[in-house]
XYZ file of C-alpha atoms in Angstrom:
657
model
C -10.219 18.250 -50.252
C -12.221 21.233 -49.131
C -10.815 24.505 -50.441
C -10.390 25.866 -46.917
C -8.479 22.871 -45.560
C -4.973 23.823 -46.649
C -4.546 27.003 -44.565
C -5.483 25.112 -41.402
C -2.927 22.427 -42.144
C -0.254 25.045 -42.714
C -0.992 26.555 -39.321
C -0.753 23.252 -37.506
C 2.791 23.623 -36.155
C 3.043 27.393 -36.141
C 3.834 28.964 -32.813
C 4.554 32.489 -31.647
C 7.789 31.263 -30.037
C 9.205 30.344 -33.462
C 9.802 26.602 -33.766
C 13.134 25.514 -35.166
C 13.539 23.462 -38.330
C 12.475 20.317 -36.467
C 9.275 21.965 -35.275
C 10.540 22.211 -31.690
C 10.261 25.289 -29.515
C 13.297 26.481 -27.584
C 12.620 27.575 -24.008
C 14.804 28.532 -21.081
C 14.609 24.914 -19.918
C 15.505 23.145 -23.154
C 13.417 21.972 -26.073
C 9.751 21.077 -26.085
C 8.276 19.242 -29.013
C 4.817 20.338 -30.166
C 2.096 18.233 -28.587
C 1.224 17.001 -32.077
C 4.752 15.581 -32.368
C 3.841 12.598 -30.212
C 2.499 9.127 -30.922
C 0.922 6.769 -28.388
C 2.008 3.237 -27.566
C 0.360 1.109 -24.896
C -0.646 -2.364 -23.771
C -3.986 -1.820 -21.969
C -2.025 -1.482 -18.718
C 0.310 1.437 -19.320
C 1.294 3.995 -21.943
C 4.133 6.039 -23.379
C 4.438 8.918 -25.833
C 7.125 8.811 -28.520
C 8.166 12.032 -30.235
C 8.751 12.375 -33.966
C 12.476 12.631 -33.214
C 12.476 9.184 -31.584
C 12.487 10.199 -27.920
C 10.154 8.687 -25.317
C 9.305 11.822 -23.349
C 6.410 10.464 -21.279
C 5.921 6.991 -19.869
C 3.967 5.531 -16.972
C 5.277 1.983 -17.142
C 3.529 0.051 -14.371
C 0.007 1.383 -14.828
C -1.802 4.318 -16.419
C -1.822 6.482 -13.300
C 1.520 5.458 -11.806
C 4.272 7.991 -11.255
C 6.024 8.597 -14.549
C 9.422 7.088 -15.379
C 10.038 9.562 -18.223
C 8.448 13.021 -18.028
C 10.454 15.359 -20.253
C 7.069 16.322 -21.668
C 6.441 18.232 -18.426
C 9.984 19.420 -17.717
C 12.580 19.508 -20.475
C 15.496 19.614 -18.043
C 14.513 17.398 -15.125
C 11.871 15.054 -16.498
C 14.036 12.365 -18.082
C 13.622 10.563 -21.414
C 14.745 7.603 -23.534
C 16.370 8.940 -26.692
C 17.499 7.136 -29.811
C 19.389 9.632 -31.980
C 20.412 8.842 -35.555
C 23.697 10.459 -36.618
C 23.821 12.603 -39.772
C 20.038 12.592 -40.002
C 18.600 13.805 -43.293
C 14.899 13.159 -42.724
C 12.521 10.883 -40.874
C 8.955 9.697 -41.228
C 6.727 7.578 -39.077
C 3.532 5.586 -39.153
C 1.885 2.800 -37.255
C 2.220 -0.673 -38.690
C -1.116 -1.312 -40.353
C -3.973 -1.877 -37.907
C -1.716 -1.912 -34.833
C -0.404 0.236 -32.003
C 3.176 -0.584 -33.033
C 4.940 2.606 -34.097
C 7.485 2.599 -36.932
C 9.877 5.547 -37.308
C 12.170 5.451 -40.338
C 15.388 7.480 -40.157
C 17.207 8.346 -43.373
C 20.794 9.485 -42.878
C 23.764 10.323 -45.052
C 24.945 6.709 -44.729
C 21.778 4.637 -44.855
C 18.264 3.988 -43.568
C 17.012 2.325 -40.408
C 13.732 2.018 -38.576
C 12.732 1.923 -34.928
C 9.758 -0.192 -33.884
C 8.239 0.960 -30.582
C 5.560 -0.860 -28.613
C 4.567 -2.428 -25.333
C 4.583 -6.209 -25.558
C 1.051 -7.580 -25.562
C 0.540 -10.723 -23.532
C -1.525 -13.759 -24.378
C -3.444 -15.719 -21.770
C -0.569 -18.122 -21.184
C 2.170 -15.510 -21.021
C 4.801 -15.894 -18.323
C 5.637 -12.187 -18.383
C 4.131 -10.730 -15.176
C 5.192 -7.131 -15.780
C 4.850 -4.452 -18.414
C 7.595 -4.570 -21.053
C 8.481 -1.674 -23.364
C 10.267 -2.718 -26.556
C 12.416 -0.604 -28.875
C 13.795 -2.541 -31.831
C 16.219 -0.751 -34.166
C 16.491 -2.431 -37.567
C 18.850 -1.582 -40.422
C 17.164 -1.197 -43.809
C 19.895 0.093 -46.121
C 23.586 0.944 -45.721
C 24.688 1.638 -42.156
C 23.216 4.001 -39.569
C 24.905 5.119 -36.351
C 22.748 5.696 -33.280
C 23.272 7.124 -29.830
C 21.087 5.794 -27.012
C 20.475 7.865 -23.884
C 18.260 6.426 -21.117
C 17.542 8.826 -18.273
C 14.892 7.454 -15.906
C 13.335 9.824 -13.365
C 10.840 8.215 -11.010
C 7.882 9.837 -9.261
C 7.243 12.439 -11.947
C 10.884 13.489 -12.195
C 11.345 13.948 -8.449
C 13.642 10.970 -7.917
C 16.869 10.200 -9.781
C 17.233 6.413 -9.426
C 20.059 4.171 -8.319
C 21.612 2.784 -11.528
C 23.461 -0.524 -11.529
C 24.953 -2.982 -14.004
C 24.309 -6.701 -13.431
C 27.159 -8.389 -15.349
C 25.868 -11.924 -14.849
C 22.779 -11.181 -16.939
C 24.317 -8.167 -18.719
C 21.353 -5.944 -17.841
C 21.005 -2.642 -16.031
C 18.574 -1.637 -13.347
C 17.109 1.626 -12.120
C 15.605 1.543 -8.626
C 14.037 4.248 -6.464
C 11.092 4.432 -4.082
C 8.648 1.687 -5.046
C 9.705 1.700 -8.722
C 12.165 -0.448 -10.626
C 13.050 -0.831 -14.290
C 15.300 -3.504 -15.761
C 17.004 -2.315 -18.957
C 18.263 -4.754 -21.543
C 20.253 -3.345 -24.457
C 21.684 -4.732 -27.653
C 24.758 -2.548 -27.234
C 27.101 -1.822 -24.302
C 25.901 1.000 -22.081
C 27.868 3.232 -19.757
C 26.503 4.431 -16.432
C 27.017 8.147 -15.912
C 26.544 8.408 -12.156
C 26.894 12.192 -12.192
C 24.130 12.752 -14.750
C 22.287 9.593 -13.574
C 21.790 8.122 -17.003
C 22.757 5.232 -19.271
C 24.254 5.954 -22.663
C 25.877 4.109 -25.536
C 26.481 4.049 -29.291
C 25.816 1.405 -31.899
C 25.631 0.872 -35.656
C 23.038 -1.171 -37.549
C 23.601 -2.413 -41.088
C 20.872 -3.654 -43.429
C 19.196 -6.690 -41.870
C 20.687 -6.196 -38.411
C 18.753 -5.462 -35.226
C 19.648 -3.773 -31.956
C 17.037 -4.442 -29.293
C 16.128 -2.543 -26.126
C 13.797 -3.828 -23.424
C 12.469 -2.002 -20.362
C 10.658 -4.204 -17.842
C 8.857 -2.302 -15.077
C 7.994 -3.712 -11.668
C 7.666 -2.850 -8.013
C 11.121 -2.286 -6.547
C 10.937 -5.254 -4.166
C 9.832 -7.554 -6.983
C 12.571 -6.623 -9.450
C 14.333 -9.528 -11.180
C 17.451 -8.347 -13.085
C 17.152 -10.937 -15.835
C 17.986 -10.456 -19.488
C 15.279 -11.039 -22.082
C 16.840 -12.995 -24.988
C 16.815 -11.443 -28.459
C 14.700 -14.267 -29.837
C 12.132 -13.649 -27.093
C 11.979 -9.945 -27.919
C 11.504 -10.753 -31.613
C 8.758 -13.231 -30.755
C 6.973 -10.756 -28.472
C 7.144 -8.090 -31.149
C 5.590 -10.509 -33.632
C 2.907 -11.526 -31.123
C 2.123 -7.867 -30.421
C 1.696 -7.021 -34.103
C -0.596 -10.024 -34.553
C -2.569 -9.198 -31.367
C -3.492 -5.710 -32.513
C -4.213 -6.802 -36.092
C -6.487 -9.555 -34.835
C -8.345 -7.136 -32.571
C -8.914 -4.645 -35.401
C -10.042 -7.493 -37.648
C -12.962 -8.225 -35.326
C -14.548 -4.845 -36.058
C -16.464 -3.328 -38.952
C -15.536 0.067 -40.366
C -16.596 2.443 -43.130
C -14.212 2.422 -46.116
C -14.119 6.176 -46.731
C -12.852 7.145 -43.282
C -11.377 3.801 -42.250
C -7.842 5.049 -41.335
C -9.256 7.619 -38.912
C -11.906 5.348 -37.418
C -9.495 2.433 -36.968
C -6.871 4.686 -35.392
C -9.488 6.144 -33.050
C -10.648 2.651 -32.085
C -7.039 1.617 -31.417
C -6.513 4.652 -29.192
C -9.648 3.853 -27.215
C -8.661 0.203 -26.828
C -5.162 1.198 -25.680
C -6.762 3.334 -22.957
C -8.788 0.372 -21.659
C -7.397 -1.183 -18.470
C -7.305 -4.918 -19.181
C -7.271 -6.168 -15.558
C -10.299 -4.138 -14.441
C -12.300 -2.996 -17.482
C -11.852 0.690 -16.607
C -11.186 3.216 -19.372
C -8.963 6.238 -18.833
C -9.763 9.579 -20.461
C -6.192 10.261 -21.636
C -2.698 8.897 -20.966
C -1.244 12.219 -19.772
C -1.587 14.821 -17.079
C -1.304 18.611 -17.134
C -0.823 19.274 -20.821
C -2.196 22.824 -20.911
C -5.387 24.085 -22.491
C -3.472 27.253 -23.305
C 0.312 27.661 -23.281
C 1.426 29.243 -20.021
C -2.021 28.827 -18.459
C -3.048 26.863 -15.407
C -6.024 24.898 -16.770
C -3.908 21.773 -16.522
C -5.610 18.580 -15.359
C -4.853 14.930 -14.749
C -6.955 12.776 -17.095
C -5.476 9.353 -16.296
C -8.655 8.186 -14.557
C -11.914 6.547 -15.502
C -14.829 8.982 -15.851
C -18.292 7.448 -16.098
C -19.113 9.775 -18.973
C -15.972 9.257 -21.030
C -15.987 5.520 -20.432
C -19.582 4.907 -21.454
C -19.160 7.004 -24.587
C -15.954 5.114 -25.381
C -17.791 1.830 -25.071
C -20.666 3.036 -27.231
C -18.178 4.062 -29.914
C -16.355 0.719 -29.795
C -19.607 -1.233 -29.756
C -20.840 0.621 -32.818
C -17.802 -0.540 -34.810
C -18.175 -4.134 -33.693
C -16.216 -4.362 -30.439
C -19.074 -4.963 -28.016
C -16.964 -7.318 -25.885
C -15.341 -4.365 -24.091
C -18.665 -3.348 -22.509
C -18.818 -6.397 -20.265
C -15.598 -5.541 -18.448
C -16.616 -1.947 -17.780
C -20.035 -2.945 -16.462
C -18.356 -5.223 -13.933
C -15.875 -2.470 -13.058
C -18.685 -0.043 -12.228
C -20.581 -2.606 -10.170
C -17.455 -3.440 -8.171
C -16.387 0.177 -7.727
C -19.788 1.232 -6.408
C -20.135 -1.988 -4.369
C -23.334 -2.535 -6.328
C -25.074 0.480 -4.777
C -26.253 3.352 -6.941
C -26.077 5.707 -3.947
C -22.289 5.284 -3.906
C -21.780 6.226 -7.557
C -18.970 8.702 -8.204
C -18.370 10.499 -11.491
C -14.885 8.960 -11.784
C -12.559 6.352 -10.315
C -8.962 5.267 -10.455
C -8.305 2.666 -13.106
C -8.364 -0.058 -10.440
C -11.475 1.300 -8.739
C -9.856 3.773 -6.336
C -12.393 6.237 -4.966
C -10.053 8.840 -3.472
C -8.084 10.779 -6.085
C -6.711 13.775 -4.166
C -5.529 16.581 -6.414
C -1.925 17.610 -5.748
C 0.434 20.077 -7.397
C 4.014 19.139 -8.258
C 6.042 22.349 -7.857
C 9.337 20.712 -8.870
C 8.143 20.438 -12.496
C 8.107 23.468 -14.791
C 5.184 22.140 -16.810
C 4.920 21.882 -20.574
C 6.584 25.063 -21.886
C 6.228 26.667 -18.469
C 2.533 25.856 -18.034
C 2.048 25.493 -14.307
C 0.852 23.939 -12.128
C 1.477 20.284 -12.918
C -1.273 18.319 -11.208
C -1.791 14.682 -10.248
C -5.127 13.477 -8.992
C -8.369 15.245 -9.770
C -10.614 17.100 -7.346
C -13.552 16.758 -9.723
C -14.129 13.304 -8.264
C -16.080 14.975 -5.445
C -18.361 16.938 -7.783
C -22.005 16.260 -8.486
C -22.437 15.642 -12.216
C -25.930 14.424 -12.903
C -25.276 13.218 -16.444
C -23.543 10.076 -15.081
C -26.912 8.396 -14.426
C -28.023 8.796 -18.017
C -24.656 7.693 -19.412
C -24.781 4.399 -17.518
C -28.411 3.656 -18.335
C -27.763 4.405 -21.996
C -24.865 1.930 -22.018
C -26.878 -0.844 -20.374
C -29.782 -0.120 -22.703
C -27.501 -0.553 -25.717
C -26.003 -3.756 -24.288
C -29.444 -5.266 -23.742
C -30.458 -4.490 -27.313
C -27.349 -6.384 -28.386
C -28.526 -9.446 -26.521
C -27.178 -9.036 -22.983
C -29.386 -10.238 -20.169
C -30.156 -8.169 -17.076
C -29.591 -10.120 -13.873
C -31.522 -9.404 -10.687
C -28.445 -7.793 -9.158
C -27.891 -5.634 -12.233
C -31.490 -4.506 -12.289
C -31.342 -3.631 -8.594
C -28.315 -1.442 -9.366
C -29.871 0.129 -12.482
C -33.174 0.738 -10.748
C -31.256 2.576 -8.033
C -29.610 4.768 -10.688
C -32.981 5.654 -12.201
C -34.434 6.431 -8.786
C -31.441 8.669 -8.026
C -31.957 10.558 -11.297
C -35.668 10.838 -10.493
C -34.843 12.642 -7.240
C -31.635 14.528 -7.994
C -32.520 16.050 -11.366
C -34.015 19.052 -9.579
C -30.670 19.906 -7.979
C -27.924 22.044 -9.550
C -24.580 20.468 -10.424
C -21.164 21.224 -11.938
C -22.202 19.885 -15.321
C -20.468 18.117 -18.162
C -17.550 20.578 -18.174
C -16.805 20.179 -14.448
C -17.036 23.880 -13.709
C -15.412 24.840 -10.433
C -17.748 27.727 -9.696
C -21.141 27.511 -7.948
C -23.391 24.649 -9.128
C -26.044 25.556 -11.700
C -29.065 24.052 -13.403
C -27.387 22.922 -16.633
C -29.717 21.876 -19.425
C -27.492 19.005 -20.513
C -27.509 17.582 -16.974
C -31.313 17.690 -16.839
C -31.559 16.029 -20.234
C -29.252 13.206 -19.151
C -31.480 12.580 -16.133
C -34.305 12.351 -18.658
C -32.173 9.807 -20.546
C -31.757 7.744 -17.357
C -35.524 7.590 -16.897
C -36.205 7.013 -20.582
C -33.777 4.087 -20.898
C -34.909 2.674 -17.566
C -38.528 2.741 -18.725
C -37.618 1.024 -22.009
C -35.665 -1.691 -20.190
C -38.484 -2.286 -17.726
C -41.097 -2.448 -20.478
C -39.116 -4.663 -22.840
C -37.923 -7.097 -20.153
C -40.938 -6.846 -17.805
C -38.767 -5.769 -14.895
C -40.203 -4.613 -11.594
C -40.166 -0.856 -10.912
C -42.419 2.133 -10.271
C -43.146 2.479 -13.977
C -45.912 5.071 -13.601
C -43.728 7.192 -11.332
C -40.830 7.006 -13.779
C -43.046 8.048 -16.685
C -44.353 10.966 -14.682
C -40.826 12.105 -13.778
C -39.661 11.773 -17.380
C -42.521 13.946 -18.572
C -41.848 16.510 -15.835
C -38.183 16.857 -16.800
C -39.104 17.412 -20.434
C -41.687 20.018 -19.495
C -39.258 21.932 -17.250
C -36.409 21.829 -19.788
C -38.689 23.066 -22.561
C -39.980 25.868 -20.332
C -36.781 27.017 -18.603
C -34.069 25.690 -20.918
C -35.191 27.524 -24.071
C -34.675 31.195 -24.804
C -38.162 32.416 -25.829
C -36.772 35.292 -27.902
C -34.219 33.358 -29.938
C -36.017 30.018 -29.830
C -32.859 28.055 -28.943
C -31.804 25.882 -26.040
C -29.472 27.532 -23.529
C -26.657 26.382 -21.277
C -28.532 26.657 -17.981
C -31.874 27.759 -16.627
C -32.292 31.552 -16.475
C -29.320 32.044 -18.799
C -28.946 33.287 -22.345
C -25.537 31.690 -22.852
C -24.949 28.851 -25.310
C -23.053 25.649 -24.583
C -21.627 23.064 -26.992
C -23.084 20.259 -24.854
C -26.477 21.223 -26.297
C -25.335 19.520 -29.513
C -25.822 16.222 -27.674
C -29.576 16.722 -27.250
C -30.521 15.104 -30.584
C -27.680 12.580 -30.319
C -29.109 11.160 -27.066
C -32.651 11.306 -28.414
C -34.178 14.136 -26.400
C -35.141 16.171 -29.458
C -35.184 15.622 -33.198
C -32.254 17.248 -34.964
C -34.681 18.947 -37.320
C -36.739 20.522 -34.531
C -36.845 24.332 -35.013
C -35.372 24.840 -31.537
C -32.445 22.576 -32.408
C -31.878 24.303 -35.720
C -31.844 27.637 -33.907
C -29.430 26.207 -31.342
C -27.025 25.031 -34.045
C -27.159 28.417 -35.756
C -26.418 30.244 -32.504
C -23.570 27.880 -31.601
C -21.996 28.424 -35.006
C -22.338 32.176 -34.587
C -21.336 32.592 -30.932
C -18.978 29.677 -30.240
C -17.549 28.858 -33.664
C -14.632 30.147 -35.710
C -14.143 30.059 -39.487
C -16.936 27.557 -39.947
C -14.876 24.823 -38.328
C -13.956 24.846 -34.633
C -16.294 25.184 -31.650
C -15.680 26.394 -28.096
C -17.341 24.722 -25.124
C -18.809 28.050 -24.019
C -17.848 31.709 -24.084
C -14.972 32.802 -21.857
C -17.250 35.369 -20.224
C -19.153 32.517 -18.537
C -17.968 32.189 -14.957
C -16.556 28.693 -14.537
C -14.531 29.285 -11.386
C -11.263 29.495 -13.331
C -9.263 32.283 -14.883
C -7.654 32.391 -18.295
C -8.618 31.226 -21.757
C -8.716 27.829 -23.429
C -8.598 26.441 -26.952
C -11.401 25.174 -29.142
C -12.770 21.775 -28.132
C -12.271 19.249 -30.895
C -14.946 16.856 -29.653
C -17.545 19.631 -29.761
C -16.444 20.428 -33.296
C -17.058 16.812 -34.312
C -20.422 16.795 -32.485
C -21.499 19.636 -34.749
C -20.593 17.520 -37.790
C -22.844 14.770 -36.478
C -25.800 17.074 -35.875
C -25.424 18.758 -39.266
C -25.592 15.338 -40.908
C -28.693 14.501 -38.859
C -30.260 17.726 -40.109
C -29.683 16.698 -43.722
C -26.831 19.159 -44.323
C -24.659 16.302 -45.532
C -22.307 18.081 -47.938
C -21.628 20.785 -45.372
C -21.045 18.178 -42.663
C -18.652 16.165 -44.829
C -16.653 19.249 -45.815
C -16.334 20.260 -42.178
C -15.390 16.703 -41.196
C -12.595 16.566 -43.777
C -11.206 19.882 -42.584
C -11.252 18.729 -38.971
C -9.473 15.495 -39.841
C -6.719 17.590 -41.410
C -5.964 18.970 -37.947
C -4.800 15.585 -36.686
C -1.106 14.841 -36.586
C 0.732 12.649 -39.081
C -0.474 9.441 -37.375
C -4.109 10.606 -37.008
C -4.000 11.439 -33.304
C -5.914 14.319 -31.737
C -5.613 16.229 -28.478
C -8.447 17.639 -26.428
C -8.291 21.116 -27.958
C -6.875 23.033 -30.902
C -5.836 26.647 -31.226
C -5.270 28.217 -34.667
C -1.697 29.395 -34.925
C -0.594 27.183 -32.019
C -1.833 23.662 -32.708
C -2.952 20.890 -30.371
C -3.553 21.692 -26.714
C -4.601 19.705 -23.683
C -4.015 16.080 -22.805
C -3.005 13.851 -25.686
C -4.348 11.792 -27.258
C -7.791 12.499 -25.860
C -10.369 9.713 -25.778
C -13.289 12.137 -26.017
C -12.055 13.514 -29.342
C -11.540 10.067 -30.835
C -15.006 9.016 -29.638
C -16.454 12.013 -31.457
C -14.550 11.142 -34.649
C -16.144 7.697 -34.692
C -19.574 9.203 -33.991
C -19.289 11.739 -36.814
C -18.065 9.111 -39.277
C -20.972 6.865 -38.286
C -23.537 9.571 -38.748
C -22.161 10.572 -42.143
C -22.219 6.938 -43.251
C -25.816 6.639 -42.035
C -26.863 9.820 -43.791
C -25.399 8.628 -47.072
C -26.692 5.065 -46.787
C -30.142 5.567 -45.284
C -31.140 9.019 -46.435
C -34.133 10.617 -44.752
C -34.433 7.881 -42.111
C -30.985 8.609 -40.726
C -31.575 12.341 -40.872
C -34.709 12.160 -38.749
C -33.831 9.331 -36.387
C -32.655 10.214 -32.922
C -29.050 9.434 -32.191
C -29.466 6.541 -29.771
C -31.882 4.708 -32.089
C -29.327 4.926 -34.884
C -26.618 3.638 -32.543
C -28.708 0.583 -31.689
C -29.380 -0.138 -35.349
C -25.700 0.240 -36.245
C -24.577 -1.996 -33.408
C -27.127 -4.651 -34.297
C -25.984 -4.494 -37.897
C -22.353 -4.994 -36.911
C -23.271 -7.925 -34.690
C -25.229 -9.505 -37.528
C -22.316 -9.017 -39.925
C -19.880 -10.598 -37.496
C -22.055 -13.659 -36.988
C -22.723 -14.039 -40.719
C -20.597 -16.987 -41.988
C -20.262 -15.193 -45.329
């Protein structure tokens, strides 16, 4: 362990509002767990967050971007939750069952030990279960443990207290309101408190006994109040454990950082929408970038950028099958026309994602507003062209063919980049101020042309090859003239600016410049000096840069991991590894990471964040390359290394040995 790692770990749960012994922060509205207290469960349709104390405080049960059923995370009083409380609790610990997204929380009490297994039931191809099913299985391990169960659904992001009913024929309970319905099956009798609008009950489990809870979500008019037998719940739990283990077993990982890489891959897979192939950026909305601030955004949608980087990360560890679904999703969502490309979509291809504020919610620890939808969908972000071409380029090098229809679509993307690169945009960080000429955006247009040229040359595909080569050269010339500070010799955030930007760390990763280029070395040095703290964390850009928003934000974890990757590419391997280990220490007890981190406060922003877990995989890959391949890995551009890694994983998977 690096000598500087311990102080950062000690600071992880510190907070100026003085957490109690459980690490929770008391507010005027109740208790808010630290963001790092949560663990993710999901089924590639929907997600929930389970706190370390055993409470489900956030759940969108029907689909990723549906109105929440439990949202205590965003309002401790009105949001609703599903609590399982162990009496006379002494201590608890949790972990995921090995290589799965099934969460195990073990409660040790004065009278015994018990565990709670939380998951969404995964469905096989022949499953008769048409709806999402959340399972909570309480199992006695030693002695006897008494539990209290409190189920308090609140539909439409806490705005609607549902109609609760008991169905004695099936001995199940239902919650109905608006277009939502949930059927609750419980292994113990529950009482309906109509005043508080909640279900509650008590039960005891002895060693070897189980008490099972099942929540089946559906549209209100499709609700079937039918009990799920205990044996069926046990079978679905077993199937779910096997499903995740089998999926992980298809990949290839590096032994040294395997727990972190596997967990990151599992997070990314959980955020993949099975019916459509879309990939959401995070399972939550409006977790703040600074406590009490208003930089609170809804990330439950599919960004082109985040999705393509997710796929590249999964492909590089042997899960190339996920790319096919996303490619089809993009083609459908754009109706096959590059001119209709948006930067993001709903997880079922929705194009309109109006941004609304929910004034009835207090927000996490008073951080308002709470938003649903995202106005960034209307922005121009030129990097999307390069992200898509880079993904297709990687897929082709793995053996995918390019159909005539696909090439027509890709050629349109390249032509759009060829024309639009000269225009300003909002950039990678979705700034809400005036559009600017961001260097990263120009470089990604260069990537679109570069990958398009390589595809056309390698597959002899029809296009204006000479025109594309000319445009590619022109972009490079302009970036090198206007995107470099002549005095400091480093790349800058935007033309005619002296400011730095963490997105510049991607330039060698996407292959625009060698990591060892003097301009890139100067850029890294300036980023460390101007955007870094304590040789570890990195900001996106300085707060003095006008981004159309007020207030501060935390340090971006993905940018911090990008720096690890570039340092390794520059041959600074020991330094990169030490930094990587320190960053990994900032994760929570189950290796999950938010979007941002603030020393003295902890995790900030939506959680867990796909972008951060993508960057963890990328940094681990680059460190493995640097150790295994020496000078070659240190001088190779990032996308070449990605192709080699992916090819290697494919070869390993097809090797009968």
